[in-house]
C-alpha cells in the first residue's frame, strides 16, 4: 500500500509539473499546485524529483535512441507490476514512465521524439550564484536561490524565470527571438543585456544595454493586453496580481551590484535594503519596529556580512541592534541623546 501511494504521488507530481510548464496553464492550476505541494513534504520531494529527472530527459529528448529506451522503460514499468519487483525499482520505473509522458506534453511532441526543441533547467542554491552558458552563446548569471527553464530550437529561444533574479547577456540572432517569461510577463530581445527579478508580488525588468519589449505572455489567462519598450537605464516593475506597471529611470550599477558581490544602496528604504541583505546572509536581519521601515539608507557593502551592515546602519540611523541568536539580528528604534 505504501509503495502504491508513493507511486501515485510521483505520477501526480509529474502530471502537475507538465501542466505548470504548458502554454495554457492557468493561474488557478498554479495556485492548486502550490496548495497541493504545501500539504506534505513527500509531495514537495516528488515534485523536485520530477523537475530534476525531467531536465535530464529533456536535454536528450531529441535522441531517437534515448526515446526508444525510455518508451521501453515506460512499457516495462507498467507491465512488471503483476510480478511485484522490488519497491525501489518499481517506483523509479513508474516515475520514469510518468516523466517521459510529462516531458513530451511539455514539449508538445509526439512519442516519436522528433522535435528539435530541448528543455533544460538550471538553478542556484544556498548562497552561491551561478553562471550559465547557453547553446546559442548567450550567458545567464543566476542570483542566489534562482531558477530558470531554458527551451531552445532552430526558430526560438525561450526562458522561464521560475524564481529569483537573473541577468541575461543575449547573443545577437535576428532569426531567433530571445524571450524571458515570468509570472505572466514576457521580455523579448534580439541582442541586449537585461535583468529580470521575480518575487511573490512583482516582476522587475531592468535594461542595461540595447532594447527590450515587454508584454503579457501567452500563459497569462486573463486581463487586457499591454506592451512596453525600455531604453538603457530604465526599469519596469509589474504587479503580478493586478498587472499595474511602474516605469522609472534607475542606476543600473546599483540594481545589478549583486553580480559583483556588493550591495549598493542610495536612498534605499530600510525594509528594501534588509530584504536584499537577507538574500545572502546566514544571520538574517529583522525589523522589530515597523516605524523604521522607510528610513533611507546609503552605502556600499560586501554581500553576506550582515553584522557589518547593521553596524553601519546603526551609526547613522535612530536604531540599535538586538541579538536574536545565531540566526537573527533584530533592529529596534533607539533614542539618541
mmCIF file of C-alpha atoms in Angstrom:
data_model
loop_
_atom_site.group_PDB
_atom_site.id
_atom_site.type_symbol
_atom_site.label_atom_id
_atom_site.label_comp_id
_atom_site.label_asym_id
_atom_site.label_seq_id
_atom_site.Cartn_x
_atom_site.Cartn_y
_atom_site.Cartn_z
ATOM 1 C CA UNK A 1 0.000 0.000 0.000
ATOM 2 C CA UNK A 2 2.802 2.414 0.876
ATOM 3 C CA UNK A 3 4.582 1.773 -2.431
ATOM 4 C CA UNK A 4 1.346 2.335 -4.361
ATOM 5 C CA UNK A 5 0.810 5.645 -2.573
ATOM 6 C CA UNK A 6 4.372 6.695 -3.333
ATOM 7 C CA UNK A 7 3.955 5.860 -6.999
ATOM 8 C CA UNK A 8 0.663 7.748 -7.202
ATOM 9 C CA UNK A 9 2.348 10.772 -5.611
ATOM 10 C CA UNK A 10 5.219 10.589 -8.097
ATOM 11 C CA UNK A 11 2.855 10.284 -11.035
ATOM 12 C CA UNK A 12 0.709 13.165 -9.796
ATOM 13 C CA UNK A 13 3.849 15.286 -9.317
ATOM 14 C CA UNK A 14 4.898 14.533 -12.906
ATOM 15 C CA UNK A 15 1.427 15.442 -14.186
ATOM 16 C CA UNK A 16 1.386 18.729 -12.294
ATOM 17 C CA UNK A 17 4.927 19.507 -13.421
ATOM 18 C CA UNK A 18 3.860 19.092 -17.038
ATOM 19 C CA UNK A 19 0.789 21.304 -16.579
ATOM 20 C CA UNK A 20 2.757 24.102 -14.938
ATOM 21 C CA UNK A 21 5.057 24.195 -17.976
ATOM 22 C CA UNK A 22 2.242 24.099 -20.531
ATOM 23 C CA UNK A 23 1.452 27.254 -22.509
ATOM 24 C CA UNK A 24 -2.219 27.127 -21.496
ATOM 25 C CA UNK A 25 -1.615 26.641 -17.762
ATOM 26 C CA UNK A 26 -3.966 28.887 -15.776
ATOM 27 C CA UNK A 27 -3.353 30.764 -12.545
ATOM 28 C CA UNK A 28 -5.952 28.545 -10.827
ATOM 29 C CA UNK A 29 -3.894 25.497 -11.749
ATOM 30 C CA UNK A 30 -0.736 27.142 -10.425
ATOM 31 C CA UNK A 31 -2.472 28.018 -7.153
ATOM 32 C CA UNK A 32 -3.876 24.499 -6.826
ATOM 33 C CA UNK A 33 -0.417 23.004 -7.290
ATOM 34 C CA UNK A 34 1.029 25.369 -4.679
ATOM 35 C CA UNK A 35 -1.617 24.171 -2.202
ATOM 36 C CA UNK A 36 -1.016 20.528 -3.156
ATOM 37 C CA UNK A 37 2.726 20.857 -2.541
ATOM 38 C CA UNK A 38 2.208 22.592 0.806
ATOM 39 C CA UNK A 39 0.186 19.723 2.256
ATOM 40 C CA UNK A 40 3.099 17.368 2.914
ATOM 41 C CA UNK A 41 6.890 17.062 2.423
ATOM 42 C CA UNK A 42 6.525 13.886 0.322
ATOM 43 C CA UNK A 43 4.725 15.832 -2.402
ATOM 44 C CA UNK A 44 7.405 18.537 -2.472
ATOM 45 C CA UNK A 45 10.111 15.884 -2.694
ATOM 46 C CA UNK A 46 8.266 14.130 -5.544
ATOM 47 C CA UNK A 47 7.916 17.414 -7.447
ATOM 48 C CA UNK A 48 11.609 18.249 -7.009
ATOM 49 C CA UNK A 49 12.492 14.766 -8.246
ATOM 50 C CA UNK A 50 10.197 15.227 -11.246
ATOM 51 C CA UNK A 51 11.934 18.512 -12.012
ATOM 52 C CA UNK A 52 15.429 17.002 -11.875
ATOM 53 C CA UNK A 53 14.595 13.929 -13.922
ATOM 54 C CA UNK A 54 12.606 15.947 -16.456
ATOM 55 C CA UNK A 55 15.528 18.309 -17.004
ATOM 56 C CA UNK A 56 17.867 15.388 -17.692
ATOM 57 C CA UNK A 57 15.397 13.668 -20.010
ATOM 58 C CA UNK A 58 14.535 16.902 -21.848
ATOM 59 C CA UNK A 59 18.163 17.702 -22.547
ATOM 60 C CA UNK A 60 18.477 14.481 -24.528
ATOM 61 C CA UNK A 61 14.932 14.012 -25.807
ATOM 62 C CA UNK A 62 15.961 14.715 -29.400
ATOM 63 C CA UNK A 63 17.995 11.493 -29.429
ATOM 64 C CA UNK A 64 15.800 8.808 -31.018
ATOM 65 C CA UNK A 65 17.751 6.034 -29.325
ATOM 66 C CA UNK A 66 17.082 7.549 -25.916
ATOM 67 C CA UNK A 67 13.416 7.966 -26.796
ATOM 68 C CA UNK A 68 13.190 4.275 -27.728
ATOM 69 C CA UNK A 69 14.807 3.254 -24.447
ATOM 70 C CA UNK A 70 12.518 5.490 -22.409
ATOM 71 C CA UNK A 71 9.416 4.173 -24.159
ATOM 72 C CA UNK A 72 10.588 0.627 -23.492
ATOM 73 C CA UNK A 73 11.154 1.509 -19.857
ATOM 74 C CA UNK A 74 7.704 3.065 -19.657
ATOM 75 C CA UNK A 75 6.069 -0.066 -21.117
ATOM 76 C CA UNK A 76 8.052 -2.320 -18.810
ATOM 77 C CA UNK A 77 7.280 -0.201 -15.770
ATOM 78 C CA UNK A 78 3.576 -0.888 -16.104
ATOM 79 C CA UNK A 79 3.940 -4.499 -17.253
ATOM 80 C CA UNK A 80 6.005 -5.632 -14.264
ATOM 81 C CA UNK A 81 3.512 -4.582 -11.607
ATOM 82 C CA UNK A 82 1.912 -8.008 -11.606
ATOM 83 C CA UNK A 83 5.126 -9.763 -10.592
ATOM 84 C CA UNK A 84 5.879 -7.314 -7.729
ATOM 85 C CA UNK A 85 9.503 -6.275 -8.360
ATOM 86 C CA UNK A 86 11.475 -4.567 -5.567
ATOM 87 C CA UNK A 87 9.730 -1.411 -4.368
ATOM 88 C CA UNK A 88 12.568 0.983 -5.099
ATOM 89 C CA UNK A 89 12.920 -0.174 -8.739
ATOM 90 C CA UNK A 90 9.177 -0.207 -9.350
ATOM 91 C CA UNK A 91 8.681 3.351 -8.096
ATOM 92 C CA UNK A 92 11.645 4.546 -10.113
ATOM 93 C CA UNK A 93 10.314 2.946 -13.273
ATOM 94 C CA UNK A 94 6.859 4.370 -12.681
ATOM 95 C CA UNK A 95 8.327 7.807 -12.298
ATOM 96 C CA UNK A 96 10.373 7.388 -15.475
ATOM 97 C CA UNK A 97 7.225 6.413 -17.358
ATOM 98 C CA UNK A 98 5.256 9.345 -15.998
ATOM 99 C CA UNK A 99 8.065 11.793 -16.590
ATOM 100 C CA UNK A 100 8.557 10.679 -20.166
ATOM 101 C CA UNK A 101 4.907 11.462 -20.827
ATOM 102 C CA UNK A 102 5.289 14.754 -18.923
ATOM 103 C CA UNK A 103 8.302 15.801 -20.958
ATOM 104 C CA UNK A 104 6.520 15.052 -24.212
ATOM 105 C CA UNK A 105 3.476 17.011 -23.050
ATOM 106 C CA UNK A 106 5.654 19.989 -22.097
ATOM 107 C CA UNK A 107 7.445 19.958 -25.430
ATOM 108 C CA UNK A 108 4.277 19.340 -27.424
ATOM 109 C CA UNK A 109 5.882 16.387 -29.235
ATOM 110 C CA UNK A 110 4.618 13.010 -30.322
ATOM 111 C CA UNK A 111 6.048 9.774 -28.841
ATOM 112 C CA UNK A 112 8.491 9.572 -31.765
ATOM 113 C CA UNK A 113 10.522 12.374 -30.128
ATOM 114 C CA UNK A 114 11.258 14.130 -33.412
ATOM 115 C CA UNK A 115 11.002 17.793 -32.276
ATOM 116 C CA UNK A 116 14.329 19.575 -32.003
ATOM 117 C CA UNK A 117 13.167 21.713 -29.066
ATOM 118 C CA UNK A 118 15.180 20.969 -25.933
ATOM 119 C CA UNK A 119 14.394 21.972 -22.380
ATOM 120 C CA UNK A 120 16.916 22.221 -19.567
ATOM 121 C CA UNK A 121 16.527 23.600 -16.047
ATOM 122 C CA UNK A 122 19.254 25.483 -14.172
ATOM 123 C CA UNK A 123 19.215 26.659 -10.576
ATOM 124 C CA UNK A 124 21.437 28.222 -7.944
ATOM 125 C CA UNK A 125 21.060 27.002 -4.392
ATOM 126 C CA UNK A 126 22.081 28.269 -0.995
ATOM 127 C CA UNK A 127 24.281 31.370 -1.057
ATOM 128 C CA UNK A 128 26.024 30.575 -4.357
ATOM 129 C CA UNK A 129 25.462 32.414 -7.628
ATOM 130 C CA UNK A 130 25.766 30.504 -10.887
ATOM 131 C CA UNK A 131 26.875 31.461 -14.406
ATOM 132 C CA UNK A 132 25.296 29.525 -17.286
ATOM 133 C CA UNK A 133 26.492 29.491 -20.907
ATOM 134 C CA UNK A 134 23.622 28.692 -23.283
ATOM 135 C CA UNK A 135 23.975 26.808 -26.556
ATOM 136 C CA UNK A 136 23.362 29.969 -28.615
ATOM 137 C CA UNK A 137 26.267 31.819 -26.966
ATOM 138 C CA UNK A 138 24.091 33.825 -24.577
ATOM 139 C CA UNK A 139 25.049 33.888 -20.908
ATOM 140 C CA UNK A 140 22.859 33.921 -17.811
ATOM 141 C CA UNK A 141 24.042 34.962 -14.370
ATOM 142 C CA UNK A 142 21.761 33.438 -11.724
ATOM 143 C CA UNK A 143 21.496 35.149 -8.365
ATOM 144 C CA UNK A 144 21.205 33.029 -5.212
ATOM 145 C CA UNK A 145 18.059 30.889 -4.883
ATOM 146 C CA UNK A 146 17.129 31.409 -8.531
ATOM 147 C CA UNK A 147 15.857 29.035 -11.170
ATOM 148 C CA UNK A 148 15.248 29.072 -14.925
ATOM 149 C CA UNK A 149 13.956 26.658 -17.557
ATOM 150 C CA UNK A 150 15.588 27.010 -20.996
ATOM 151 C CA UNK A 151 13.965 25.876 -24.244
ATOM 152 C CA UNK A 152 15.904 26.246 -27.470
ATOM 153 C CA UNK A 153 15.047 25.377 -31.057
ATOM 154 C CA UNK A 154 16.087 26.497 -34.533
ATOM 155 C CA UNK A 155 13.215 29.030 -34.513
ATOM 156 C CA UNK A 156 13.126 30.457 -30.990
ATOM 157 C CA UNK A 157 14.869 30.848 -27.656
ATOM 158 C CA UNK A 158 12.542 30.696 -24.655
ATOM 159 C CA UNK A 159 13.487 31.109 -20.995
ATOM 160 C CA UNK A 160 11.174 30.966 -17.995
ATOM 161 C CA UNK A 161 12.351 32.619 -14.786
ATOM 162 C CA UNK A 162 10.681 30.402 -12.227
ATOM 163 C CA UNK A 163 12.101 32.143 -9.164
ATOM 164 C CA UNK A 164 14.716 34.671 -8.104
ATOM 165 C CA UNK A 165 16.807 37.004 -10.258
ATOM 166 C CA UNK A 166 18.919 36.629 -13.379
ATOM 167 C CA UNK A 167 20.991 38.801 -15.716
ATOM 168 C CA UNK A 168 20.779 37.887 -19.410
ATOM 169 C CA UNK A 169 23.529 38.790 -21.892
ATOM 170 C CA UNK A 170 21.889 37.832 -25.185
ATOM 171 C CA UNK A 171 23.803 36.683 -28.255
ATOM 172 C CA UNK A 172 22.575 38.521 -31.357
ATOM 173 C CA UNK A 173 20.461 36.303 -33.615
ATOM 174 C CA UNK A 174 17.712 38.185 -35.507
ATOM 175 C CA UNK A 175 16.207 34.935 -36.786
ATOM 176 C CA UNK A 176 15.610 33.553 -33.284
ATOM 177 C CA UNK A 177 13.861 35.889 -30.831
ATOM 178 C CA UNK A 178 15.047 35.569 -27.231
ATOM 179 C CA UNK A 179 12.270 35.841 -24.646
ATOM 180 C CA UNK A 180 12.058 35.536 -20.856
ATOM 181 C CA UNK A 181 8.684 34.870 -19.222
ATOM 182 C CA UNK A 182 7.983 35.462 -15.528
ATOM 183 C CA UNK A 183 4.594 35.365 -13.805
ATOM 184 C CA UNK A 184 2.539 36.490 -16.804
ATOM 185 C CA UNK A 185 5.061 38.894 -18.337
ATOM 186 C CA UNK A 186 7.314 38.323 -21.332
ATOM 187 C CA UNK A 187 10.513 40.242 -22.114
ATOM 188 C CA UNK A 188 11.769 39.898 -25.689
ATOM 189 C CA UNK A 189 15.175 40.960 -27.058
ATOM 190 C CA UNK A 190 17.387 40.279 -30.068
ATOM 191 C CA UNK A 191 20.790 41.299 -28.739
ATOM 192 C CA UNK A 192 20.918 43.033 -25.402
ATOM 193 C CA UNK A 193 21.698 42.830 -21.697
ATOM 194 C CA UNK A 194 18.918 42.943 -19.131
ATOM 195 C CA UNK A 195 17.928 41.719 -15.686
ATOM 196 C CA UNK A 196 14.667 40.093 -14.615
ATOM 197 C CA UNK A 197 13.730 39.708 -10.964
ATOM 198 C CA UNK A 198 10.685 37.819 -9.719
ATOM 199 C CA UNK A 199 9.264 37.539 -6.209
ATOM 200 C CA UNK A 200 5.840 36.726 -4.756
ATOM 201 C CA UNK A 201 4.420 40.147 -5.630
ATOM 202 C CA UNK A 202 6.297 41.729 -8.542
ATOM 203 C CA UNK A 203 8.315 41.143 -11.680
ATOM 204 C CA UNK A 204 11.028 43.726 -12.291
ATOM 205 C CA UNK A 205 12.872 44.181 -15.601
ATOM 206 C CA UNK A 206 15.989 46.390 -15.730
ATOM 207 C CA UNK A 207 17.669 47.172 -19.051
ATOM 208 C CA UNK A 208 21.445 47.645 -19.077
ATOM 209 C CA UNK A 209 22.138 47.655 -22.830
ATOM 210 C CA UNK A 210 20.171 47.509 -26.087
ATOM 211 C CA UNK A 211 16.398 47.431 -26.177
ATOM 212 C CA UNK A 212 13.666 45.105 -24.932
ATOM 213 C CA UNK A 213 9.920 44.818 -25.452
ATOM 214 C CA UNK A 214 7.792 43.635 -22.533
ATOM 215 C CA UNK A 215 4.223 42.402 -22.768
ATOM 216 C CA UNK A 216 1.774 39.911 -21.297
ATOM 217 C CA UNK A 217 2.880 36.370 -22.046
ATOM 218 C CA UNK A 218 0.617 33.797 -23.678
ATOM 219 C CA UNK A 219 0.493 31.960 -20.357
ATOM 220 C CA UNK A 220 -1.404 34.819 -18.751
ATOM 221 C CA UNK A 221 -5.023 33.694 -18.513
ATOM 222 C CA UNK A 222 -6.909 36.993 -18.124
ATOM 223 C CA UNK A 223 -6.692 40.772 -18.340
ATOM 224 C CA UNK A 224 -6.048 43.341 -21.041
ATOM 225 C CA UNK A 225 -3.057 43.165 -23.348
ATOM 226 C CA UNK A 226 -0.259 45.675 -22.820
ATOM 227 C CA UNK A 227 3.276 46.288 -24.044
ATOM 228 C CA UNK A 228 6.220 48.469 -23.026
ATOM 229 C CA UNK A 229 9.609 49.175 -24.591
ATOM 230 C CA UNK A 230 12.587 50.078 -22.416
ATOM 231 C CA UNK A 231 15.700 52.102 -23.115
ATOM 232 C CA UNK A 232 19.026 51.527 -21.304
ATOM 233 C CA UNK A 233 18.835 52.643 -17.684
ATOM 234 C CA UNK A 234 15.073 52.106 -17.421
ATOM 235 C CA UNK A 235 13.272 49.656 -15.175
ATOM 236 C CA UNK A 236 9.716 48.315 -15.320
ATOM 237 C CA UNK A 237 8.013 46.907 -12.216
ATOM 238 C CA UNK A 238 4.894 44.807 -12.774
ATOM 239 C CA UNK A 239 2.405 43.862 -10.054
ATOM 240 C CA UNK A 240 1.732 40.198 -10.849
ATOM 241 C CA UNK A 241 -1.811 40.231 -9.440
ATOM 242 C CA UNK A 242 -3.129 43.491 -10.973
ATOM 243 C CA UNK A 243 -0.686 43.944 -13.881
ATOM 244 C CA UNK A 244 -0.177 47.561 -12.800
ATOM 245 C CA UNK A 245 3.161 48.848 -14.067
ATOM 246 C CA UNK A 246 5.670 51.398 -12.854
ATOM 247 C CA UNK A 247 8.373 52.622 -15.220
ATOM 248 C CA UNK A 248 11.350 54.615 -13.945
ATOM 249 C CA UNK A 249 14.968 55.530 -14.586
ATOM 250 C CA UNK A 250 17.404 53.709 -12.278
ATOM 251 C CA UNK A 251 21.115 53.370 -11.589
ATOM 252 C CA UNK A 252 21.888 50.118 -13.397
ATOM 253 C CA UNK A 253 25.147 49.639 -11.484
ATOM 254 C CA UNK A 254 23.203 49.731 -8.224
ATOM 255 C CA UNK A 255 20.458 47.417 -9.480
ATOM 256 C CA UNK A 256 22.989 44.828 -10.692
ATOM 257 C CA UNK A 257 25.612 45.206 -7.941
ATOM 258 C CA UNK A 258 24.859 41.666 -6.706
ATOM 259 C CA UNK A 259 26.744 40.349 -9.747
ATOM 260 C CA UNK A 260 29.933 41.820 -8.270
ATOM 261 C CA UNK A 261 29.287 40.623 -4.729
ATOM 262 C CA UNK A 262 28.218 44.060 -3.478
ATOM 263 C CA UNK A 263 25.187 45.791 -2.005
ATOM 264 C CA UNK A 264 24.935 49.378 -3.228
ATOM 265 C CA UNK A 265 22.210 51.459 -1.550
ATOM 266 C CA UNK A 266 21.437 55.090 -2.399
ATOM 267 C CA UNK A 267 18.364 56.497 -0.726
ATOM 268 C CA UNK A 268 17.015 52.945 -0.391
ATOM 269 C CA UNK A 269 14.185 52.316 2.103
ATOM 270 C CA UNK A 270 15.493 50.316 5.045
ATOM 271 C CA UNK A 271 12.998 47.480 4.523
ATOM 272 C CA UNK A 272 14.133 47.042 0.894
ATOM 273 C CA UNK A 273 17.795 47.101 1.910
ATOM 274 C CA UNK A 274 17.139 44.442 4.552
ATOM 275 C CA UNK A 275 15.357 42.217 2.017
ATOM 276 C CA UNK A 276 18.389 42.472 -0.262
ATOM 277 C CA UNK A 277 20.909 41.784 2.522
ATOM 278 C CA UNK A 278 18.921 38.777 3.737
ATOM 279 C CA UNK A 279 19.139 37.078 0.339
ATOM 280 C CA UNK A 280 22.797 36.326 1.065
ATOM 281 C CA UNK A 281 23.196 36.498 4.849
ATOM 282 C CA UNK A 282 23.279 33.450 7.102
ATOM 283 C CA UNK A 283 22.312 35.648 10.031
ATOM 284 C CA UNK A 284 19.141 37.430 8.927
ATOM 285 C CA UNK A 285 18.087 40.960 9.848
ATOM 286 C CA UNK A 286 14.559 41.561 11.120
ATOM 287 C CA UNK A 287 12.780 44.824 11.855
ATOM 288 C CA UNK A 288 11.465 44.824 15.398
ATOM 289 C CA UNK A 289 9.816 48.209 14.887
ATOM 290 C CA UNK A 290 7.722 48.786 11.760
ATOM 291 C CA UNK A 291 8.193 52.559 12.025
ATOM 292 C CA UNK A 292 11.808 52.073 10.870
ATOM 293 C CA UNK A 293 10.823 50.526 7.536
ATOM 294 C CA UNK A 294 11.016 53.625 5.345
ATOM 295 C CA UNK A 295 14.151 55.190 6.767
ATOM 296 C CA UNK A 296 16.571 55.964 3.947
ATOM 297 C CA UNK A 297 19.949 54.174 3.817
ATOM 298 C CA UNK A 298 23.063 54.503 1.670
ATOM 299 C CA UNK A 299 26.332 52.628 1.408
ATOM 300 C CA UNK A 300 28.442 50.081 -0.454
ATOM 301 C CA UNK A 301 28.804 46.733 1.323
ATOM 302 C CA UNK A 302 30.095 43.200 0.744
ATOM 303 C CA UNK A 303 27.215 40.732 0.406
ATOM 304 C CA UNK A 304 26.689 38.290 3.251
ATOM 305 C CA UNK A 305 28.215 40.415 6.052
ATOM 306 C CA UNK A 306 25.017 41.363 7.876
ATOM 307 C CA UNK A 307 26.758 42.294 11.173
ATOM 308 C CA UNK A 308 28.931 44.948 9.477
ATOM 309 C CA UNK A 309 25.946 46.294 7.542
ATOM 310 C CA UNK A 310 23.830 46.563 10.701
ATOM 311 C CA UNK A 311 26.647 48.426 12.473
ATOM 312 C CA UNK A 312 26.794 50.900 9.573
ATOM 313 C CA UNK A 313 23.024 51.432 9.659
ATOM 314 C CA UNK A 314 23.071 51.933 13.447
ATOM 315 C CA UNK A 315 25.821 54.543 13.154
ATOM 316 C CA UNK A 316 23.639 56.934 11.149
ATOM 317 C CA UNK A 317 20.035 55.938 11.871
ATOM 318 C CA UNK A 318 17.971 56.063 15.088
ATOM 319 C CA UNK A 319 18.116 52.332 15.647
ATOM 320 C CA UNK A 320 20.082 49.724 17.516
ATOM 321 C CA UNK A 321 20.677 46.020 17.088
ATOM 322 C CA UNK A 322 19.399 43.368 19.492
ATOM 323 C CA UNK A 323 21.000 39.925 19.491
ATOM 324 C CA UNK A 324 18.429 37.418 18.262
ATOM 325 C CA UNK A 325 20.737 34.411 18.487
ATOM 326 C CA UNK A 326 22.832 32.689 15.851
ATOM 327 C CA UNK A 327 20.271 33.148 13.071
ATOM 328 C CA UNK A 328 18.875 36.639 13.590
ATOM 329 C CA UNK A 329 19.628 40.294 14.308
ATOM 330 C CA UNK A 330 16.675 42.445 15.398
ATOM 331 C CA UNK A 331 16.551 46.189 14.754
ATOM 332 C CA UNK A 332 14.629 48.418 17.157
ATOM 333 C CA UNK A 333 14.340 52.179 17.486
ATOM 334 C CA UNK A 334 16.779 53.975 19.736
ATOM 335 C CA UNK A 335 16.503 57.431 21.261
ATOM 336 C CA UNK A 336 19.594 59.499 20.517
ATOM 337 C CA UNK A 337 20.804 61.860 23.212
#
